[in-house]
Coordinates of C-alpha atoms in Angstrom, one line a residue:
M185 CA 16.6 25.5 68.4
R186 CA 14.5 22.8 69.9
I187 CA 14.2 19.4 68.5
T188 CA 10.7 18.0 69.4
P189 CA 11.2 15.1 71.6
K190 CA 10.4 11.5 70.5
E191 CA 7.9 10.9 73.4
E192 CA 6.0 14.3 72.6
L193 CA 5.6 13.1 69.0
E194 CA 4.5 9.5 70.0
H195 CA 1.8 11.2 72.4
R196 CA 0.4 13.3 69.8
I197 CA 0.2 10.4 67.3
S198 CA -1.6 8.2 69.7
R199 CA -4.3 11.0 70.5
L200 CA -4.7 11.4 66.8
Q201 CA -5.1 7.4 66.5
R202 CA -7.8 7.4 69.4
L203 CA -10.0 9.8 67.6
M204 CA -9.5 8.1 64.5
A205 CA -10.6 4.7 65.8
K206 CA -13.7 6.5 67.3
G207 CA -14.4 8.1 63.7
G208 CA -13.9 4.7 61.8
L209 CA -10.7 6.0 59.9
D210 CA -8.3 3.5 58.7
A211 CA -5.5 6.3 58.0
V212 CA -4.6 9.8 58.0
L213 CA -2.3 11.5 55.4
V214 CA -0.7 14.7 56.7
L215 CA 0.6 17.2 54.1
Q216 CA 0.0 20.8 55.4
N217 CA 3.3 22.3 56.9
A218 CA 1.7 23.3 60.3
D219 CA 0.5 19.7 61.0
L220 CA 3.6 18.1 59.5
F221 CA 5.5 20.2 62.1
Y222 CA 3.3 19.2 64.9
F223 CA 3.3 15.4 64.3
T224 CA 6.9 15.1 62.9
G225 CA 8.8 17.9 64.3
T226 CA 9.8 19.0 60.8
I227 CA 8.3 20.4 57.6
Q228 CA 10.4 18.5 55.1
S229 CA 8.4 18.0 51.9
G230 CA 6.4 14.8 51.9
C231 CA 3.6 13.1 53.6
L232 CA 3.0 11.6 56.9
Y233 CA 1.0 8.2 56.9
V234 CA -0.7 7.7 60.1
P235 CA -2.5 4.3 60.2
V236 CA -5.3 3.9 62.7
A237 CA -3.2 1.1 65.0
D238 CA 0.5 0.9 63.8
E239 CA 3.8 3.2 63.4
P240 CA 3.4 6.0 61.3
L241 CA 5.4 6.4 58.3
Y242 CA 7.2 9.8 57.3
L243 CA 7.7 9.5 53.5
V244 CA 9.9 12.3 52.6
R245 CA 10.7 13.9 49.0
K246 CA 12.9 16.6 50.1
E247 CA 15.0 16.9 52.2
F248 CA 15.4 13.5 53.5
S249 CA 18.8 14.1 55.5
R250 CA 17.3 16.9 57.5
A251 CA 14.1 14.9 58.1
R252 CA 16.2 12.4 59.8
M253 CA 18.1 14.9 61.9
E254 CA 15.2 17.0 62.7
S255 CA 12.4 14.3 63.3
G256 CA 12.3 11.9 66.3
L257 CA 9.7 9.4 64.3
R258 CA 11.1 6.0 63.9
E259 CA 10.2 5.3 60.3
I260 CA 11.4 8.1 57.6
V261 CA 11.3 6.7 54.4
P262 CA 12.6 8.4 51.3
F263 CA 10.2 8.7 48.3
S264 CA 10.1 10.4 44.9
S265 CA 6.4 10.4 43.9
M266 CA 3.0 9.7 45.6
R267 CA 2.5 6.8 43.1
E268 CA 5.1 5.1 45.4
L269 CA 2.5 5.1 48.4
P270 CA 1.0 1.8 47.9
A271 CA 4.1 -0.1 47.4
R272 CA 5.9 1.7 50.6
L273 CA 2.8 0.7 52.6
A274 CA 3.0 -2.9 51.4
D275 CA 6.4 -3.1 52.5
Y276 CA 5.6 -2.4 55.9
G277 CA 2.7 -4.9 55.7
Y278 CA 0.2 -2.3 55.9
P279 CA -3.2 -2.8 54.0
L280 CA -4.6 -0.5 51.6
P281 CA -6.9 1.9 53.6
A282 CA -10.6 1.6 53.0
K283 CA -11.3 5.0 54.5
I284 CA -8.7 7.9 54.5
G285 CA -8.5 11.2 56.1
M286 CA -7.0 14.4 54.5
E287 CA -6.7 18.2 55.4
L288 CA -9.5 18.9 53.1
D289 CA -9.7 22.6 54.5
V290 CA -6.2 23.5 53.0
I291 CA -5.3 20.9 50.3
P292 CA -5.6 22.2 46.8
V293 CA -8.3 20.5 44.5
N294 CA -5.6 19.3 42.2
L295 CA -3.3 17.7 44.8
F296 CA -6.4 16.0 46.3
E297 CA -7.4 14.8 42.9
R298 CA -3.8 13.2 42.6
Y299 CA -4.0 11.4 45.9
R300 CA -7.5 10.3 45.2
A301 CA -5.8 8.5 42.0
V302 CA -3.3 6.8 44.3
F303 CA -6.0 5.3 46.4
P304 CA -9.2 5.0 44.0
A305 CA -11.0 2.0 45.9
S306 CA -10.6 4.3 49.2
A307 CA -13.3 6.7 50.6
I308 CA -11.6 10.2 51.5
V309 CA -12.9 12.4 54.2
D310 CA -12.1 15.5 56.2
A311 CA -9.3 14.7 59.0
T312 CA -9.0 18.6 59.9
P313 CA -11.7 18.5 62.8
L314 CA -9.7 15.5 64.4
I315 CA -6.2 17.2 63.9
R316 CA -7.4 20.4 65.2
R317 CA -8.7 18.8 68.1
V318 CA -5.5 17.0 69.0
R319 CA -3.7 20.5 68.4
M320 CA -5.9 22.2 70.7
V321 CA -4.8 21.0 73.9
K322 CA -1.2 21.8 74.7
S323 CA 1.4 19.7 76.5
K324 CA 3.7 21.0 79.1
Y325 CA 6.6 21.0 76.6
E326 CA 4.4 23.2 74.3
I327 CA 3.7 25.8 77.2
H328 CA 7.2 26.0 78.1
I329 CA 7.8 27.5 74.3
L330 CA 4.8 29.7 74.7
Q331 CA 6.1 31.2 77.9
D332 CA 9.5 31.8 76.0
A333 CA 7.4 33.6 73.3
A334 CA 5.6 35.7 75.8
V335 CA 9.0 36.8 77.3
Q336 CA 10.1 37.7 73.5
V337 CA 7.1 39.9 72.8
D338 CA 7.6 41.6 76.2
K339 CA 11.0 42.8 75.2
V340 CA 9.3 44.1 71.9
N341 CA 6.8 45.9 74.0
R342 CA 9.9 47.5 76.0
R343 CA 11.4 48.4 72.7
A344 CA 8.3 50.1 71.7
R345 CA 8.5 52.2 74.9
E346 CA 12.2 53.3 74.1
V347 CA 11.7 54.2 70.2
I348 CA 8.4 55.7 69.8
R349 CA 8.9 59.4 68.6
E350 CA 6.8 62.1 67.2
G351 CA 7.1 62.1 63.4
M352 CA 8.3 58.7 62.7
T353 CA 6.1 56.6 60.4
D354 CA 4.2 53.6 61.5
L355 CA 6.3 51.6 59.3
E356 CA 9.5 52.8 60.9
L357 CA 8.1 51.8 64.3
A358 CA 7.1 48.4 62.9
A359 CA 10.5 47.8 61.4
E360 CA 12.0 48.4 64.8
L361 CA 10.0 46.1 66.6
E362 CA 10.5 43.5 64.2
F363 CA 14.1 43.8 64.2
T364 CA 13.9 43.4 68.3
A365 CA 11.8 40.2 67.5
R366 CA 14.1 38.7 64.9
K367 CA 17.0 39.2 67.1
E368 CA 15.2 37.3 70.0
G369 CA 14.6 34.5 67.5
H370 CA 11.4 35.2 65.9
Q371 CA 11.1 33.1 62.8
G372 CA 9.4 35.9 60.7
L373 CA 6.7 33.9 59.6
V374 CA 3.2 34.1 61.4
R375 CA 1.4 30.8 60.4
M376 CA -2.5 31.3 59.7
R377 CA -4.4 28.3 58.6
A378 CA -7.4 30.2 56.8
F379 CA -7.5 30.6 53.1
N380 CA -5.7 33.7 51.9
A381 CA -4.9 34.7 55.3
E382 CA -1.5 36.4 55.4
L383 CA 0.0 37.9 58.3
F384 CA 3.6 39.3 59.0
Y385 CA 4.9 39.9 62.5
A386 CA 2.1 42.4 63.7
H387 CA -0.1 45.2 63.2
V388 CA 1.4 48.3 63.9
F389 CA -0.5 51.9 63.5
S390 CA -1.5 54.9 64.9
G391 CA -4.3 57.4 65.2
A392 CA -6.9 57.3 62.2
D393 CA -5.1 54.7 60.3
S394 CA -5.7 52.3 63.2
A395 CA -9.3 52.5 62.5
V396 CA -9.1 51.7 58.8
P397 CA -10.6 48.1 58.0
A398 CA -8.8 45.6 55.7
Y399 CA -9.9 42.4 54.2
V400 CA -8.4 40.2 56.7
D401 CA -10.3 38.4 59.3
T402 CA -9.1 40.7 62.1
P403 CA -10.9 43.5 64.2
L404 CA -8.3 45.9 63.0
G405 CA -6.6 46.2 59.8
G406 CA -4.5 49.2 58.8
L407 CA -3.8 50.8 55.1
G408 CA -0.4 48.9 54.7
L409 CA 2.1 50.1 52.2
N410 CA 0.1 49.1 49.0
P411 CA -3.0 47.5 47.7
S412 CA -1.2 44.0 47.1
F413 CA -0.9 43.6 51.0
G414 CA -3.4 46.2 52.4
Q415 CA -3.1 45.7 55.9
G416 CA -0.7 46.8 58.8
A417 CA 1.8 49.6 59.0
G418 CA 1.8 52.3 56.4
L419 CA 3.4 55.7 56.1
K420 CA 1.5 57.8 58.3
R421 CA 3.6 59.6 60.9
I422 CA 3.0 59.4 64.5
E423 CA 1.3 62.5 66.2
R424 CA 0.7 63.4 69.8
N425 CA -2.4 62.5 71.7
E426 CA -3.4 59.7 69.3
P427 CA -3.3 55.9 70.1
I428 CA -0.5 54.0 69.0
I429 CA -1.4 50.2 68.5
V430 CA 1.3 47.3 68.7
D431 CA -0.6 44.2 68.1
F432 CA 2.4 41.8 68.0
A433 CA 2.8 37.7 67.4
G434 CA 5.7 36.6 69.3
C435 CA 7.2 33.4 68.0
V436 CA 9.9 31.0 69.5
D437 CA 10.7 27.8 67.9
G438 CA 7.3 27.5 65.8
Y439 CA 4.9 28.6 68.7
L440 CA 3.0 31.9 68.7
V441 CA 1.7 34.2 71.2
D442 CA -0.4 37.2 70.5
Q443 CA -0.5 40.7 72.4
T444 CA -1.8 44.0 72.0
R445 CA -0.7 47.0 73.7
V446 CA -1.7 50.8 73.4
F447 CA 0.8 53.9 73.4
S448 CA 0.5 57.3 73.0
L449 CA 2.7 60.4 73.0
G450 CA 0.7 62.6 75.4
E451 CA -2.6 62.1 76.6
I452 CA -5.5 60.6 74.5
S453 CA -9.1 61.5 74.7
G454 CA -11.3 60.8 77.7
H455 CA -13.5 58.8 75.3
L456 CA -10.5 56.5 74.1
K457 CA -9.5 56.1 77.9
R458 CA -13.0 55.0 79.0
A459 CA -13.2 52.5 76.1
Y460 CA -9.8 50.9 77.0
C461 CA -11.1 50.5 80.6
D462 CA -14.3 48.9 79.1
M463 CA -12.3 46.6 77.1
L464 CA -10.2 45.6 80.6
R465 CA -13.9 45.0 81.8
I466 CA -14.7 42.7 79.1
Q467 CA -11.3 40.8 79.4
E468 CA -12.1 40.4 83.2
R469 CA -15.6 39.1 82.4
M470 CA -14.0 36.2 79.9
M471 CA -11.7 35.1 82.7
E472 CA -14.6 34.7 85.2
L473 CA -16.4 32.8 82.7
V474 CA -13.7 30.4 81.1
K475 CA -13.7 27.0 82.7
P476 CA -13.5 23.6 81.5
G477 CA -17.1 22.5 80.2
V478 CA -18.1 25.8 79.4
P479 CA -19.1 26.2 75.6
W480 CA -17.0 28.6 73.5
G481 CA -19.8 30.5 72.1
A482 CA -21.4 31.2 75.4
V483 CA -18.3 33.1 76.4
Y484 CA -18.5 34.9 73.2
D485 CA -22.4 35.8 73.7
E486 CA -21.8 36.9 77.3
C487 CA -18.8 39.3 76.3
L488 CA -20.6 40.7 73.3
A489 CA -23.6 41.6 75.4
L490 CA -21.3 43.3 77.9
A491 CA -19.8 45.2 74.9
V492 CA -23.4 46.1 73.6
E493 CA -24.3 47.1 77.4
L494 CA -21.1 49.5 77.5
G495 CA -22.4 51.1 74.2
Y496 CA -20.0 49.6 71.7
A497 CA -22.6 47.6 69.5
D498 CA -21.5 49.4 66.2
S499 CA -17.7 49.5 67.0
F500 CA -16.8 46.5 69.0
M501 CA -14.3 44.2 67.2
G502 CA -14.1 46.5 64.1
N503 CA -16.1 49.2 62.1
R504 CA -19.8 48.6 62.0
S505 CA -19.6 47.4 58.3
A506 CA -16.5 45.4 59.2
Q507 CA -17.1 43.6 62.4
V508 CA -15.7 40.4 63.1
S509 CA -17.7 37.6 64.7
F510 CA -15.3 36.4 67.2
I511 CA -13.2 37.9 70.3
G512 CA -10.9 35.2 70.8
H513 CA -9.1 32.8 68.9
G514 CA -6.8 29.5 69.8
I515 CA -3.0 29.9 69.2
G516 CA 0.1 27.6 68.8
I517 CA 1.7 26.9 65.8
E518 CA -0.8 28.7 63.9
I519 CA -2.7 32.0 64.9
D520 CA -6.1 30.6 64.1
E521 CA -6.4 27.3 66.1
Y522 CA -9.3 25.9 68.3
P523 CA -10.6 27.1 70.5
F524 CA -12.6 30.0 68.8
I525 CA -14.6 32.3 71.2
A526 CA -16.8 33.1 68.4
R527 CA -20.4 33.1 67.3
G528 CA -21.7 29.5 66.1
F529 CA -19.6 27.5 68.6
G530 CA -22.0 26.6 71.0
E531 CA -21.4 22.9 70.8
M532 CA -18.0 22.9 71.6
T533 CA -16.6 23.4 75.1
F534 CA -13.3 24.5 77.0
E535 CA -10.8 21.8 78.1
A536 CA -8.0 22.0 80.2
G537 CA -4.8 22.4 78.3
M538 CA -6.1 24.9 75.7
V539 CA -4.4 28.0 74.8
F540 CA -6.1 31.2 73.3
A541 CA -5.7 34.6 72.7
F542 CA -8.5 37.3 73.6
E543 CA -8.7 40.5 72.2
P544 CA -11.6 43.0 72.9
K545 CA -11.1 46.2 70.7
V546 CA -13.2 49.0 69.7
V547 CA -12.9 51.3 66.9
V548 CA -13.6 55.1 67.2
P549 CA -14.0 56.7 63.7
G550 CA -11.8 59.8 63.3
Q551 CA -9.8 59.3 66.3
G552 CA -8.6 55.5 65.8
A553 CA -8.7 52.2 67.8
I554 CA -8.1 50.8 71.4
G555 CA -8.0 47.8 73.1
I556 CA -6.3 44.8 74.9
E557 CA -5.1 41.3 73.8
N558 CA -3.4 38.7 75.8
T559 CA -2.7 35.1 75.5
F560 CA -4.2 32.6 78.1
Y561 CA -3.6 29.0 79.2
L562 CA -6.3 26.8 81.0
S563 CA -4.1 25.0 83.5
H564 CA -5.2 21.6 84.4
F565 CA -4.4 22.7 88.2
E566 CA -4.4 26.5 88.1
G567 CA -7.3 27.5 86.3
L568 CA -7.2 30.3 83.8
R569 CA -3.5 31.6 83.5
Q570 CA -2.2 34.5 81.6
L571 CA 0.8 33.8 79.4
T572 CA 1.7 37.2 78.1
C573 CA 3.2 39.4 80.5
S574 CA 3.5 43.0 79.7
D575 CA 2.2 46.0 81.5
Q576 CA -1.5 46.2 80.8
E577 CA -1.9 50.1 81.6
L578 CA -2.3 52.4 78.8
T579 CA 1.6 53.7 78.4
C580 CA 1.8 57.5 78.0
L581 CA 5.1 58.4 76.9

């Protein structure tokens, strides 16, 4: 278990404070677990108060002793109610902020209203864009953890080669792979920021079930086990000569990587093989395009145009009625971080230090889905590097 170094936390806070100063914010209140972990090194319940130019205060409701043990921040203060916030700020000589940033994309309205009552004279604005901009550029410390997560997911991939057999259900395969990941230190939870977005380890499905769309904002969905969580592995039995999709999120010490590989028992159709080669071509095109200063949306447009040119206008990134408008997504503590290689992101550009997953996939109704996914790091010195490391060939068992 890693404890986030004090210097790492201080660097993250200082980067946020610089953006706050540019945006005219006096303070930011951090409440959401993923953001708390990033800025404090723990997720003990409470709030992190970040002033624009002073020491942050981590006010902890539960559990204070664990917060002291797990966080490298200097000022960790017990408190029992948000109504105590003005008094705690006064204890440190901090004035009441005129303009506060909060994570308005994820905070429930009721909780927002309670904080607004604590600071009735303050203007409250959305701090999420600032937080996401800080988190999208990874440090060397974070890259090392992501490399460990890539090793973990490679072990899952190797286990898939050993256990896939005709007649086993998609669920049985998923359980085998989840067990392997858990033994390798996977925390079990895959964090996703979007509202009502839920994921669990992986999407593992075979044949026609891999082409079944679902409610979740992903190119592939799957039937799942029941309508309460209608995605992922179901009870379909694996057959010969069909694609078996293993889309797995590795996770070590809170950090995620995303990888998809395709297996089969015996040969799959020539159409599916060609489609797989074409998805590799789209990945190669992305790798040529991504450089610092290039707009995220421009990479999306170029890769989508290539997919259309190759004949996949109605099946790229999902069934025609359920196609998603992205091909890649940032990844780290959450699986949907900046950058987004997606429609509508023409103003935001790639920077060194960004990490993202790229997943060109195509659906063939009646046969299944096919595609590739890897996690990449835009290095300061080496250009675009691939972090996930499993063999990219179609694996025929």
